[in-house]
């Protein structure tokens, strides 16, 4: 394990993982697809939702539904309490200093765009530079390209090796007095690589450069401590960490958020409005214009409750065991090439099968009741690096089993048989 990342994992000694008990918490896993038991191996795209989260969302809609803030009636106060309570749960989950540093967004994409508009458009100018990595999701490339095109700035790229690991020496050489922000993923959605973000942040901060971390793939697996990482911004998506779609958080240092421009204008983000001038509200309201996704963010709070109720050290150890097992099983199949072999990985196995398009792999696996992802995974530069159009990707959560991995391997062998 990379030394800089050791403290990102839950530290206690893991216990034996009772996967069958955990699976009972997730109703969707009990169904059959095409007459076969569902093997859901598409967790990097969106994880499944436990009963606890489903029930909490239903309770809000049945008993508490009302607009939040400003309302003096009972339901509004109750909904506000649940919504702001979820924010406090997020604060503790990522160890932010203050709840006001946790901005509710619809997911990582919105969080990154918020930083691009609020920070980038204010502080990046002609000739300046923005640094991203070669393994970024499009959500952490396209907004910065838009900014650079608008401002006459330059996008610089941290290269990676053929194992899917960033080259830190070359990263350090990219940084200079024109670098205004570094934006990098914590865990690659296409490769599973766990990047040494604490070291990446240290290197940038030595030059006074702020760092945004895309934590979409990290939050479901790793313990996130934004104070220990010393990051300036950190974005997470609720639907990848067992919560509802439309939920997520952007963490930002209060002193930076206060200097930034609002992302959107409207209700709830103002202190006062006249036709001559608007005075913005304080944090976090300044960045939460309009009626938010109240049910979704309350659901995110419930997902955090669920994660806090399990032994996350044991969950992470179990996912690593699944990753090792799947890597070994697929590596033994003739014609299969695993894409992304970093020393430090989360539970993602991307692969190709010789002479078979990944979409065909995905289609045949679906007939076997196995859900994977096939395509470029919104990471086309990664595909260009490896000189392939796409991959098939199996991604695991703590509710998956070795039996499902065996079914995956058998189905891949069937794919090879069909196309040969």
mmCIF file of C-alpha atoms in Angstrom:
data_model
loop_
_atom_site.group_PDB
_atom_site.id
_atom_site.type_symbol
_atom_site.label_atom_id
_atom_site.label_comp_id
_atom_site.label_asym_id
_atom_site.label_seq_id
_atom_site.Cartn_x
_atom_site.Cartn_y
_atom_site.Cartn_z
ATOM 1 C CA UNK A 1 0.000 0.000 0.000
ATOM 2 C CA UNK A 2 1.304 3.457 -0.868
ATOM 3 C CA UNK A 3 2.407 5.088 2.377
ATOM 4 C CA UNK A 4 0.633 8.365 1.619
ATOM 5 C CA UNK A 5 -2.668 6.535 1.320
ATOM 6 C CA UNK A 6 -2.519 4.267 4.366
ATOM 7 C CA UNK A 7 -4.444 6.643 6.571
ATOM 8 C CA UNK A 8 -7.303 6.899 4.081
ATOM 9 C CA UNK A 9 -8.597 3.433 4.912
ATOM 10 C CA UNK A 10 -10.551 2.552 8.028
ATOM 11 C CA UNK A 11 -7.913 1.743 10.592
ATOM 12 C CA UNK A 12 -9.363 -0.975 12.856
ATOM 13 C CA UNK A 13 -8.624 -4.658 12.392
ATOM 14 C CA UNK A 14 -11.294 -6.013 10.004
ATOM 15 C CA UNK A 15 -13.631 -8.789 11.080
ATOM 16 C CA UNK A 16 -14.999 -11.652 8.992
ATOM 17 C CA UNK A 17 -17.446 -10.212 6.452
ATOM 18 C CA UNK A 18 -20.938 -11.738 6.490
ATOM 19 C CA UNK A 19 -21.882 -10.983 2.892
ATOM 20 C CA UNK A 20 -25.144 -12.941 2.967
ATOM 21 C CA UNK A 21 -26.427 -10.849 5.853
ATOM 22 C CA UNK A 22 -25.393 -7.643 4.064
ATOM 23 C CA UNK A 23 -27.128 -8.724 0.860
ATOM 24 C CA UNK A 24 -30.436 -8.932 2.716
ATOM 25 C CA UNK A 25 -30.203 -5.160 3.260
ATOM 26 C CA UNK A 26 -30.480 -4.552 -0.517
ATOM 27 C CA UNK A 27 -33.871 -5.567 -1.940
ATOM 28 C CA UNK A 28 -32.829 -5.212 -5.603
ATOM 29 C CA UNK A 29 -30.328 -8.050 -5.234
ATOM 30 C CA UNK A 30 -33.100 -10.558 -4.608
ATOM 31 C CA UNK A 31 -34.484 -10.461 -8.160
ATOM 32 C CA UNK A 32 -33.786 -12.504 -11.264
ATOM 33 C CA UNK A 33 -32.807 -11.144 -14.702
ATOM 34 C CA UNK A 34 -33.500 -13.255 -17.791
ATOM 35 C CA UNK A 35 -34.306 -16.125 -15.455
ATOM 36 C CA UNK A 36 -30.933 -15.867 -13.674
ATOM 37 C CA UNK A 37 -30.118 -14.415 -10.251
ATOM 38 C CA UNK A 38 -28.974 -10.834 -10.636
ATOM 39 C CA UNK A 39 -25.215 -10.339 -10.341
ATOM 40 C CA UNK A 40 -24.899 -6.567 -10.118
ATOM 41 C CA UNK A 41 -21.314 -5.687 -11.052
ATOM 42 C CA UNK A 42 -21.844 -2.087 -12.167
ATOM 43 C CA UNK A 43 -21.240 -0.338 -8.867
ATOM 44 C CA UNK A 44 -18.797 2.219 -10.256
ATOM 45 C CA UNK A 45 -21.656 3.614 -12.342
ATOM 46 C CA UNK A 46 -24.208 3.556 -9.534
ATOM 47 C CA UNK A 47 -24.365 1.447 -6.394
ATOM 48 C CA UNK A 48 -27.540 -0.124 -5.068
ATOM 49 C CA UNK A 49 -29.624 1.299 -2.224
ATOM 50 C CA UNK A 50 -30.251 -0.411 1.135
ATOM 51 C CA UNK A 51 -33.698 -0.737 2.642
ATOM 52 C CA UNK A 52 -32.826 1.785 5.346
ATOM 53 C CA UNK A 53 -32.301 4.504 2.707
ATOM 54 C CA UNK A 54 -35.444 3.532 0.804
ATOM 55 C CA UNK A 55 -37.520 3.744 3.985
ATOM 56 C CA UNK A 56 -36.039 7.116 4.962
ATOM 57 C CA UNK A 57 -36.898 8.634 1.583
ATOM 58 C CA UNK A 58 -40.402 7.207 1.746
ATOM 59 C CA UNK A 59 -40.903 8.593 5.255
ATOM 60 C CA UNK A 60 -39.921 12.070 4.121
ATOM 61 C CA UNK A 61 -42.389 11.969 1.230
ATOM 62 C CA UNK A 62 -45.153 10.481 3.369
ATOM 63 C CA UNK A 63 -44.753 12.495 6.561
ATOM 64 C CA UNK A 64 -42.406 15.465 6.133
ATOM 65 C CA UNK A 65 -42.629 16.759 2.582
ATOM 66 C CA UNK A 66 -42.372 20.538 2.554
ATOM 67 C CA UNK A 67 -40.029 23.237 1.323
ATOM 68 C CA UNK A 68 -37.152 23.967 3.639
ATOM 69 C CA UNK A 69 -35.803 27.131 5.294
ATOM 70 C CA UNK A 70 -37.863 30.218 6.011
ATOM 71 C CA UNK A 71 -41.067 28.269 6.641
ATOM 72 C CA UNK A 72 -42.554 28.724 10.114
ATOM 73 C CA UNK A 73 -45.007 25.826 9.915
ATOM 74 C CA UNK A 74 -44.365 22.408 11.401
ATOM 75 C CA UNK A 75 -43.641 20.449 8.209
ATOM 76 C CA UNK A 76 -41.183 23.033 6.915
ATOM 77 C CA UNK A 77 -39.315 23.039 10.197
ATOM 78 C CA UNK A 78 -39.263 19.249 10.293
ATOM 79 C CA UNK A 79 -37.985 18.984 6.696
ATOM 80 C CA UNK A 80 -35.377 21.668 7.371
ATOM 81 C CA UNK A 81 -34.160 19.804 10.419
ATOM 82 C CA UNK A 82 -33.794 16.565 8.428
ATOM 83 C CA UNK A 83 -32.049 18.326 5.533
ATOM 84 C CA UNK A 84 -29.573 20.204 7.715
ATOM 85 C CA UNK A 85 -29.126 17.088 9.817
ATOM 86 C CA UNK A 86 -27.948 15.309 6.678
ATOM 87 C CA UNK A 87 -25.404 18.086 6.132
ATOM 88 C CA UNK A 88 -23.991 17.502 9.609
ATOM 89 C CA UNK A 89 -23.750 13.769 8.864
ATOM 90 C CA UNK A 90 -21.761 14.604 5.739
ATOM 91 C CA UNK A 91 -19.481 16.888 7.745
ATOM 92 C CA UNK A 92 -18.620 14.088 10.149
ATOM 93 C CA UNK A 93 -18.306 11.530 7.325
ATOM 94 C CA UNK A 94 -15.592 13.529 5.538
ATOM 95 C CA UNK A 95 -14.285 15.272 8.698
ATOM 96 C CA UNK A 96 -14.874 18.813 7.463
ATOM 97 C CA UNK A 97 -14.222 21.560 9.984
ATOM 98 C CA UNK A 98 -17.694 23.089 9.681
ATOM 99 C CA UNK A 99 -21.016 22.030 8.180
ATOM 100 C CA UNK A 100 -21.113 25.267 6.175
ATOM 101 C CA UNK A 101 -18.152 23.964 4.152
ATOM 102 C CA UNK A 102 -20.384 21.151 2.805
ATOM 103 C CA UNK A 103 -22.376 22.391 -0.193
ATOM 104 C CA UNK A 104 -25.212 20.144 -1.346
ATOM 105 C CA UNK A 105 -25.045 19.456 -5.101
ATOM 106 C CA UNK A 106 -26.583 16.838 -7.394
ATOM 107 C CA UNK A 107 -23.296 14.962 -7.635
ATOM 108 C CA UNK A 108 -19.627 15.307 -8.524
ATOM 109 C CA UNK A 109 -20.335 16.789 -11.948
ATOM 110 C CA UNK A 110 -22.242 19.693 -10.457
ATOM 111 C CA UNK A 111 -19.670 20.110 -7.711
ATOM 112 C CA UNK A 112 -16.788 20.355 -10.183
ATOM 113 C CA UNK A 113 -18.736 22.773 -12.366
ATOM 114 C CA UNK A 114 -19.459 24.870 -9.281
ATOM 115 C CA UNK A 115 -15.723 25.212 -8.622
ATOM 116 C CA UNK A 116 -15.021 25.949 -12.283
ATOM 117 C CA UNK A 117 -17.594 28.750 -12.386
ATOM 118 C CA UNK A 118 -17.148 30.088 -8.870
ATOM 119 C CA UNK A 119 -13.385 29.832 -8.526
ATOM 120 C CA UNK A 120 -12.054 29.315 -12.043
ATOM 121 C CA UNK A 121 -13.931 32.106 -13.795
ATOM 122 C CA UNK A 122 -12.876 34.536 -11.062
ATOM 123 C CA UNK A 123 -9.219 33.605 -10.626
ATOM 124 C CA UNK A 124 -8.066 32.056 -13.931
ATOM 125 C CA UNK A 125 -7.050 34.475 -16.678
ATOM 126 C CA UNK A 126 -5.256 34.583 -20.040
ATOM 127 C CA UNK A 127 -2.039 32.583 -20.062
ATOM 128 C CA UNK A 128 -2.855 30.785 -16.806
ATOM 129 C CA UNK A 129 -2.855 27.000 -16.553
ATOM 130 C CA UNK A 130 -5.144 24.310 -15.138
ATOM 131 C CA UNK A 131 -3.721 20.851 -14.409
ATOM 132 C CA UNK A 132 -5.755 17.640 -14.684
ATOM 133 C CA UNK A 133 -4.665 14.016 -15.086
ATOM 134 C CA UNK A 134 -4.791 11.671 -18.035
ATOM 135 C CA UNK A 135 -7.198 9.358 -16.221
ATOM 136 C CA UNK A 136 -9.923 11.891 -15.422
ATOM 137 C CA UNK A 137 -13.622 11.342 -15.971
ATOM 138 C CA UNK A 138 -15.030 13.754 -18.562
ATOM 139 C CA UNK A 139 -16.704 15.628 -15.693
ATOM 140 C CA UNK A 140 -13.236 16.689 -14.546
ATOM 141 C CA UNK A 141 -11.984 17.534 -18.050
ATOM 142 C CA UNK A 142 -14.766 19.257 -19.981
ATOM 143 C CA UNK A 143 -15.538 22.037 -17.450
ATOM 144 C CA UNK A 144 -11.855 23.005 -17.358
ATOM 145 C CA UNK A 145 -11.642 22.931 -21.147
ATOM 146 C CA UNK A 146 -14.628 25.274 -21.250
ATOM 147 C CA UNK A 147 -12.913 27.580 -18.784
ATOM 148 C CA UNK A 148 -9.621 27.558 -20.710
ATOM 149 C CA UNK A 149 -11.391 28.324 -23.985
ATOM 150 C CA UNK A 150 -13.254 31.217 -22.381
ATOM 151 C CA UNK A 151 -10.250 32.682 -20.564
ATOM 152 C CA UNK A 152 -7.431 31.958 -23.010
ATOM 153 C CA UNK A 153 -5.847 29.637 -20.448
ATOM 154 C CA UNK A 154 -4.078 26.312 -21.034
ATOM 155 C CA UNK A 155 -5.038 22.815 -19.888
ATOM 156 C CA UNK A 156 -2.028 20.723 -18.801
ATOM 157 C CA UNK A 157 -2.216 16.942 -18.314
ATOM 158 C CA UNK A 158 -0.439 14.684 -15.798
ATOM 159 C CA UNK A 159 0.621 11.577 -17.761
ATOM 160 C CA UNK A 160 0.294 8.006 -16.550
ATOM 161 C CA UNK A 161 2.158 4.778 -17.229
ATOM 162 C CA UNK A 162 0.735 1.629 -18.793
ATOM 163 C CA UNK A 163 -0.207 0.251 -15.373
ATOM 164 C CA UNK A 164 -2.518 3.242 -14.963
ATOM 165 C CA UNK A 165 -0.424 5.096 -12.375
ATOM 166 C CA UNK A 166 0.235 8.838 -12.479
ATOM 167 C CA UNK A 167 3.830 9.948 -13.007
ATOM 168 C CA UNK A 168 4.421 12.251 -10.056
ATOM 169 C CA UNK A 169 7.799 13.516 -11.225
ATOM 170 C CA UNK A 170 6.232 14.719 -14.452
ATOM 171 C CA UNK A 171 3.309 16.159 -12.498
ATOM 172 C CA UNK A 172 5.648 18.205 -10.342
ATOM 173 C CA UNK A 173 7.452 19.468 -13.438
ATOM 174 C CA UNK A 174 4.148 20.777 -14.859
ATOM 175 C CA UNK A 175 3.549 23.168 -11.976
ATOM 176 C CA UNK A 176 4.682 26.767 -12.258
ATOM 177 C CA UNK A 177 3.674 30.311 -11.371
ATOM 178 C CA UNK A 178 0.901 30.213 -14.006
ATOM 179 C CA UNK A 179 -0.805 27.117 -12.490
ATOM 180 C CA UNK A 180 -4.035 28.279 -10.863
ATOM 181 C CA UNK A 181 -5.638 24.955 -9.843
ATOM 182 C CA UNK A 182 -5.040 21.200 -9.931
ATOM 183 C CA UNK A 183 -8.079 18.935 -10.427
ATOM 184 C CA UNK A 184 -7.502 15.213 -10.011
ATOM 185 C CA UNK A 185 -9.481 12.055 -9.323
ATOM 186 C CA UNK A 186 -8.961 10.150 -6.090
ATOM 187 C CA UNK A 187 -9.909 6.808 -7.667
ATOM 188 C CA UNK A 188 -10.144 6.224 -11.420
ATOM 189 C CA UNK A 189 -13.567 5.073 -12.546
ATOM 190 C CA UNK A 190 -12.090 3.429 -15.667
ATOM 191 C CA UNK A 191 -9.031 1.751 -14.118
ATOM 192 C CA UNK A 192 -9.647 1.519 -10.376
ATOM 193 C CA UNK A 193 -6.326 3.223 -9.616
ATOM 194 C CA UNK A 194 -6.125 4.804 -6.158
ATOM 195 C CA UNK A 195 -4.080 7.937 -6.663
ATOM 196 C CA UNK A 196 -1.725 9.266 -3.957
ATOM 197 C CA UNK A 197 -3.786 12.434 -3.623
ATOM 198 C CA UNK A 198 -2.272 13.430 -0.305
ATOM 199 C CA UNK A 199 1.136 13.651 -1.993
ATOM 200 C CA UNK A 200 -0.377 15.364 -5.050
ATOM 201 C CA UNK A 201 -1.901 17.980 -2.747
ATOM 202 C CA UNK A 202 1.345 18.448 -0.798
ATOM 203 C CA UNK A 203 3.283 19.088 -4.001
ATOM 204 C CA UNK A 204 0.730 21.642 -5.213
ATOM 205 C CA UNK A 205 0.433 23.416 -1.875
ATOM 206 C CA UNK A 206 4.214 23.845 -1.726
ATOM 207 C CA UNK A 207 3.652 26.245 -4.638
ATOM 208 C CA UNK A 208 0.474 27.811 -3.259
ATOM 209 C CA UNK A 209 -1.796 26.009 -5.768
ATOM 210 C CA UNK A 210 -5.268 24.828 -4.661
ATOM 211 C CA UNK A 211 -6.410 21.268 -5.405
ATOM 212 C CA UNK A 212 -9.832 19.868 -6.221
ATOM 213 C CA UNK A 213 -10.328 16.117 -5.737
ATOM 214 C CA UNK A 214 -13.011 14.136 -7.555
ATOM 215 C CA UNK A 215 -14.002 11.643 -4.879
ATOM 216 C CA UNK A 216 -16.910 9.949 -6.640
ATOM 217 C CA UNK A 217 -15.232 6.537 -6.704
ATOM 218 C CA UNK A 218 -13.365 6.933 -3.418
ATOM 219 C CA UNK A 219 -16.200 7.709 -1.002
ATOM 220 C CA UNK A 220 -17.878 4.261 -1.305
ATOM 221 C CA UNK A 221 -14.634 2.454 -0.451
ATOM 222 C CA UNK A 222 -12.172 4.650 1.455
ATOM 223 C CA UNK A 223 -12.389 6.719 4.600
ATOM 224 C CA UNK A 224 -12.315 10.360 3.524
ATOM 225 C CA UNK A 225 -10.705 12.902 5.840
ATOM 226 C CA UNK A 226 -10.510 16.255 4.078
ATOM 227 C CA UNK A 227 -8.529 17.826 6.890
ATOM 228 C CA UNK A 228 -5.901 15.103 6.778
ATOM 229 C CA UNK A 229 -5.737 15.233 2.984
ATOM 230 C CA UNK A 230 -5.508 19.041 3.249
ATOM 231 C CA UNK A 231 -7.478 19.370 0.006
ATOM 232 C CA UNK A 232 -9.165 22.620 -0.976
ATOM 233 C CA UNK A 233 -12.210 21.045 -2.646
ATOM 234 C CA UNK A 234 -13.578 17.491 -2.534
ATOM 235 C CA UNK A 235 -16.638 16.290 -4.478
ATOM 236 C CA UNK A 236 -18.743 13.176 -3.823
ATOM 237 C CA UNK A 237 -21.825 11.655 -5.465
ATOM 238 C CA UNK A 238 -24.523 10.058 -3.323
ATOM 239 C CA UNK A 239 -25.663 7.531 -5.912
ATOM 240 C CA UNK A 240 -22.223 5.877 -5.916
ATOM 241 C CA UNK A 241 -22.223 5.465 -2.127
ATOM 242 C CA UNK A 242 -25.558 3.666 -1.657
ATOM 243 C CA UNK A 243 -27.694 6.812 -1.685
ATOM 244 C CA UNK A 244 -30.245 8.310 -4.096
ATOM 245 C CA UNK A 245 -29.489 9.911 -7.433
ATOM 246 C CA UNK A 246 -29.509 13.704 -7.345
ATOM 247 C CA UNK A 247 -27.554 13.811 -4.094
ATOM 248 C CA UNK A 248 -23.975 14.828 -3.478
ATOM 249 C CA UNK A 249 -21.646 17.230 -1.769
ATOM 250 C CA UNK A 250 -18.904 19.651 -2.630
ATOM 251 C CA UNK A 251 -16.589 20.280 0.283
ATOM 252 C CA UNK A 252 -14.643 23.526 0.082
ATOM 253 C CA UNK A 253 -12.472 25.434 2.491
ATOM 254 C CA UNK A 254 -14.614 28.209 3.938
ATOM 255 C CA UNK A 255 -12.073 30.909 3.109
ATOM 256 C CA UNK A 256 -12.082 29.874 -0.560
ATOM 257 C CA UNK A 257 -15.854 29.477 -0.803
ATOM 258 C CA UNK A 258 -16.319 32.937 0.668
ATOM 259 C CA UNK A 259 -14.085 34.456 -2.041
ATOM 260 C CA UNK A 260 -15.863 32.645 -4.871
ATOM 261 C CA UNK A 261 -18.767 33.836 -6.979
ATOM 262 C CA UNK A 262 -22.097 31.997 -6.683
ATOM 263 C CA UNK A 263 -22.725 29.275 -9.241
ATOM 264 C CA UNK A 264 -26.421 30.127 -9.710
ATOM 265 C CA UNK A 265 -28.688 32.980 -8.709
ATOM 266 C CA UNK A 266 -32.169 32.715 -7.256
ATOM 267 C CA UNK A 267 -33.953 32.099 -4.003
ATOM 268 C CA UNK A 268 -32.276 31.103 -0.751
ATOM 269 C CA UNK A 269 -28.806 32.224 -1.863
ATOM 270 C CA UNK A 270 -29.394 35.885 -1.040
ATOM 271 C CA UNK A 271 -29.374 38.085 2.029
ATOM 272 C CA UNK A 272 -31.170 40.953 0.304
ATOM 273 C CA UNK A 273 -32.185 41.950 -3.225
ATOM 274 C CA UNK A 274 -32.933 45.293 -4.794
ATOM 275 C CA UNK A 275 -32.846 46.244 -8.462
ATOM 276 C CA UNK A 276 -29.613 48.044 -7.728
ATOM 277 C CA UNK A 277 -27.776 45.335 -5.818
ATOM 278 C CA UNK A 278 -27.948 41.816 -4.423
ATOM 279 C CA UNK A 279 -26.135 40.837 -1.245
ATOM 280 C CA UNK A 280 -25.432 37.123 -1.131
ATOM 281 C CA UNK A 281 -26.181 34.852 1.787
ATOM 282 C CA UNK A 282 -23.449 33.245 3.826
ATOM 283 C CA UNK A 283 -22.252 29.680 3.441
ATOM 284 C CA UNK A 284 -23.593 27.202 2.485
ATOM 285 C CA UNK A 285 -26.715 28.983 1.189
ATOM 286 C CA UNK A 286 -24.671 31.159 -1.169
ATOM 287 C CA UNK A 287 -24.211 28.121 -3.423
ATOM 288 C CA UNK A 288 -27.631 26.480 -3.018
ATOM 289 C CA UNK A 289 -30.027 28.527 -5.136
ATOM 290 C CA UNK A 290 -33.643 27.429 -5.424
ATOM 291 C CA UNK A 291 -35.459 24.478 -3.937
ATOM 292 C CA UNK A 292 -32.892 21.692 -3.558
ATOM 293 C CA UNK A 293 -33.293 17.930 -3.929
ATOM 294 C CA UNK A 294 -34.542 17.665 -0.365
ATOM 295 C CA UNK A 295 -35.541 14.004 -0.404
ATOM 296 C CA UNK A 296 -32.304 12.985 -2.122
ATOM 297 C CA UNK A 297 -30.043 14.776 0.336
ATOM 298 C CA UNK A 298 -31.954 13.384 3.312
ATOM 299 C CA UNK A 299 -31.476 10.002 1.632
ATOM 300 C CA UNK A 300 -27.735 10.689 1.405
ATOM 301 C CA UNK A 301 -27.734 11.252 5.136
ATOM 302 C CA UNK A 302 -29.432 7.875 5.567
ATOM 303 C CA UNK A 303 -26.812 6.246 3.311
ATOM 304 C CA UNK A 304 -24.123 7.658 5.591
ATOM 305 C CA UNK A 305 -26.020 6.224 8.561
ATOM 306 C CA UNK A 306 -25.897 2.844 6.834
ATOM 307 C CA UNK A 307 -22.169 3.080 6.093
ATOM 308 C CA UNK A 308 -21.541 4.071 9.692
ATOM 309 C CA UNK A 309 -23.501 1.021 10.865
ATOM 310 C CA UNK A 310 -21.221 -1.497 9.159
ATOM 311 C CA UNK A 311 -17.586 -2.417 9.768
ATOM 312 C CA UNK A 312 -16.002 -0.413 6.956
ATOM 313 C CA UNK A 313 -12.569 -1.903 7.555
ATOM 314 C CA UNK A 314 -14.021 -5.366 7.007
ATOM 315 C CA UNK A 315 -15.982 -4.128 3.987
ATOM 316 C CA UNK A 316 -12.857 -2.673 2.385
ATOM 317 C CA UNK A 317 -10.824 -5.809 3.090
ATOM 318 C CA UNK A 318 -13.579 -7.934 1.582
ATOM 319 C CA UNK A 319 -13.745 -5.761 -1.552
ATOM 320 C CA UNK A 320 -9.979 -6.093 -1.933
ATOM 321 C CA UNK A 321 -10.323 -9.857 -1.647
ATOM 322 C CA UNK A 322 -12.968 -9.811 -4.387
ATOM 323 C CA UNK A 323 -10.705 -7.642 -6.545
ATOM 324 C CA UNK A 324 -7.782 -10.057 -6.182
ATOM 325 C CA UNK A 325 -9.992 -13.048 -6.881
ATOM 326 C CA UNK A 326 -11.593 -11.488 -9.971
ATOM 327 C CA UNK A 327 -8.216 -10.354 -11.306
ATOM 328 C CA UNK A 328 -6.833 -13.869 -10.953
ATOM 329 C CA UNK A 329 -9.896 -15.562 -12.484
ATOM 330 C CA UNK A 330 -10.049 -13.270 -15.515
ATOM 331 C CA UNK A 331 -6.278 -13.277 -16.054
ATOM 332 C CA UNK A 332 -6.385 -17.050 -16.581
ATOM 333 C CA UNK A 333 -8.806 -16.767 -19.507
ATOM 334 C CA UNK A 334 -7.052 -16.801 -22.897
ATOM 335 C CA UNK A 335 -7.811 -13.657 -24.882
ATOM 336 C CA UNK A 336 -8.705 -11.485 -21.877
ATOM 337 C CA UNK A 337 -6.583 -8.380 -21.257
ATOM 338 C CA UNK A 338 -6.984 -6.455 -18.019
ATOM 339 C CA UNK A 339 -6.700 -2.697 -18.473
ATOM 340 C CA UNK A 340 -5.326 -0.992 -15.372
ATOM 341 C CA UNK A 341 -2.871 -2.918 -13.216
ATOM 342 C CA UNK A 342 -1.854 -0.282 -10.679
ATOM 343 C CA UNK A 343 -0.385 -1.479 -7.401
ATOM 344 C CA UNK A 344 -3.084 0.391 -5.506
ATOM 345 C CA UNK A 345 -6.595 -0.233 -6.817
ATOM 346 C CA UNK A 346 -10.185 -0.056 -5.699
ATOM 347 C CA UNK A 347 -12.553 -2.854 -6.706
ATOM 348 C CA UNK A 348 -12.698 -2.217 -10.469
ATOM 349 C CA UNK A 349 -11.632 -4.663 -13.178
ATOM 350 C CA UNK A 350 -11.683 -3.244 -16.715
ATOM 351 C CA UNK A 351 -10.911 -5.705 -19.464
ATOM 352 C CA UNK A 352 -11.088 -6.462 -23.152
ATOM 353 C CA UNK A 353 -11.630 -9.760 -24.965
ATOM 354 C CA UNK A 354 -9.666 -10.320 -28.140
ATOM 355 C CA UNK A 355 -11.748 -9.718 -31.300
ATOM 356 C CA UNK A 356 -14.944 -8.978 -29.315
ATOM 357 C CA UNK A 357 -16.385 -5.489 -28.836
ATOM 358 C CA UNK A 358 -17.147 -4.673 -25.182
ATOM 359 C CA UNK A 359 -20.785 -3.911 -26.049
ATOM 360 C CA UNK A 360 -21.164 -7.497 -27.287
ATOM 361 C CA UNK A 361 -19.598 -8.727 -24.059
ATOM 362 C CA UNK A 362 -22.075 -6.673 -22.043
ATOM 363 C CA UNK A 363 -25.030 -7.937 -24.061
ATOM 364 C CA UNK A 364 -24.176 -11.613 -23.610
ATOM 365 C CA UNK A 365 -23.423 -11.152 -19.926
ATOM 366 C CA UNK A 366 -26.824 -9.493 -19.482
ATOM 367 C CA UNK A 367 -28.429 -12.631 -20.884
ATOM 368 C CA UNK A 368 -26.725 -14.462 -18.017
ATOM 369 C CA UNK A 369 -28.141 -12.029 -15.455
ATOM 370 C CA UNK A 370 -24.814 -10.222 -15.021
ATOM 371 C CA UNK A 371 -24.790 -6.420 -15.072
ATOM 372 C CA UNK A 372 -21.506 -4.808 -16.089
ATOM 373 C CA UNK A 373 -20.616 -1.564 -17.883
ATOM 374 C CA UNK A 374 -19.302 -1.492 -21.458
ATOM 375 C CA UNK A 375 -17.960 1.570 -23.240
ATOM 376 C CA UNK A 376 -15.444 4.341 -22.687
ATOM 377 C CA UNK A 377 -16.804 5.078 -19.189
ATOM 378 C CA UNK A 378 -16.716 8.846 -19.824
ATOM 379 C CA UNK A 379 -12.929 8.534 -19.888
ATOM 380 C CA UNK A 380 -12.043 8.608 -23.583
ATOM 381 C CA UNK A 381 -8.473 9.854 -22.993
ATOM 382 C CA UNK A 382 -7.862 6.665 -20.988
ATOM 383 C CA UNK A 383 -9.027 4.594 -23.933
ATOM 384 C CA UNK A 384 -6.777 6.590 -26.240
ATOM 385 C CA UNK A 385 -3.809 5.918 -23.961
ATOM 386 C CA UNK A 386 -4.345 2.176 -24.190
ATOM 387 C CA UNK A 387 -5.225 2.375 -27.918
ATOM 388 C CA UNK A 388 -8.617 0.734 -27.500
ATOM 389 C CA UNK A 389 -12.143 2.011 -28.238
ATOM 390 C CA UNK A 390 -13.713 0.785 -25.009
ATOM 391 C CA UNK A 391 -13.547 -1.755 -22.201
ATOM 392 C CA UNK A 392 -15.898 -4.010 -20.315
ATOM 393 C CA UNK A 393 -15.864 -3.078 -16.627
ATOM 394 C CA UNK A 394 -16.864 -5.136 -13.625
ATOM 395 C CA UNK A 395 -16.961 -3.118 -10.408
ATOM 396 C CA UNK A 396 -17.612 -4.601 -7.003
ATOM 397 C CA UNK A 397 -19.231 -3.527 -3.754
ATOM 398 C CA UNK A 398 -19.232 -5.223 -0.370
ATOM 399 C CA UNK A 399 -22.474 -7.055 -1.247
ATOM 400 C CA UNK A 400 -20.973 -8.949 -4.204
ATOM 401 C CA UNK A 401 -19.714 -12.517 -3.902
ATOM 402 C CA UNK A 402 -17.023 -14.827 -5.230
ATOM 403 C CA UNK A 403 -19.792 -16.913 -6.765
ATOM 404 C CA UNK A 404 -20.772 -13.886 -8.846
ATOM 405 C CA UNK A 405 -17.143 -13.548 -9.935
ATOM 406 C CA UNK A 406 -17.197 -17.209 -10.984
ATOM 407 C CA UNK A 407 -20.365 -16.561 -12.990
ATOM 408 C CA UNK A 408 -18.668 -13.559 -14.616
ATOM 409 C CA UNK A 409 -15.665 -15.676 -15.634
ATOM 410 C CA UNK A 410 -17.883 -18.450 -16.986
ATOM 411 C CA UNK A 411 -19.942 -15.942 -18.974
ATOM 412 C CA UNK A 412 -16.783 -14.415 -20.482
ATOM 413 C CA UNK A 413 -15.701 -17.896 -21.558
ATOM 414 C CA UNK A 414 -19.112 -18.258 -23.185
ATOM 415 C CA UNK A 415 -18.559 -14.955 -25.016
ATOM 416 C CA UNK A 416 -15.276 -16.264 -26.392
ATOM 417 C CA UNK A 417 -16.932 -19.515 -27.443
ATOM 418 C CA UNK A 418 -19.739 -17.656 -29.237
ATOM 419 C CA UNK A 419 -17.413 -15.362 -31.182
ATOM 420 C CA UNK A 420 -14.944 -18.081 -32.070
#
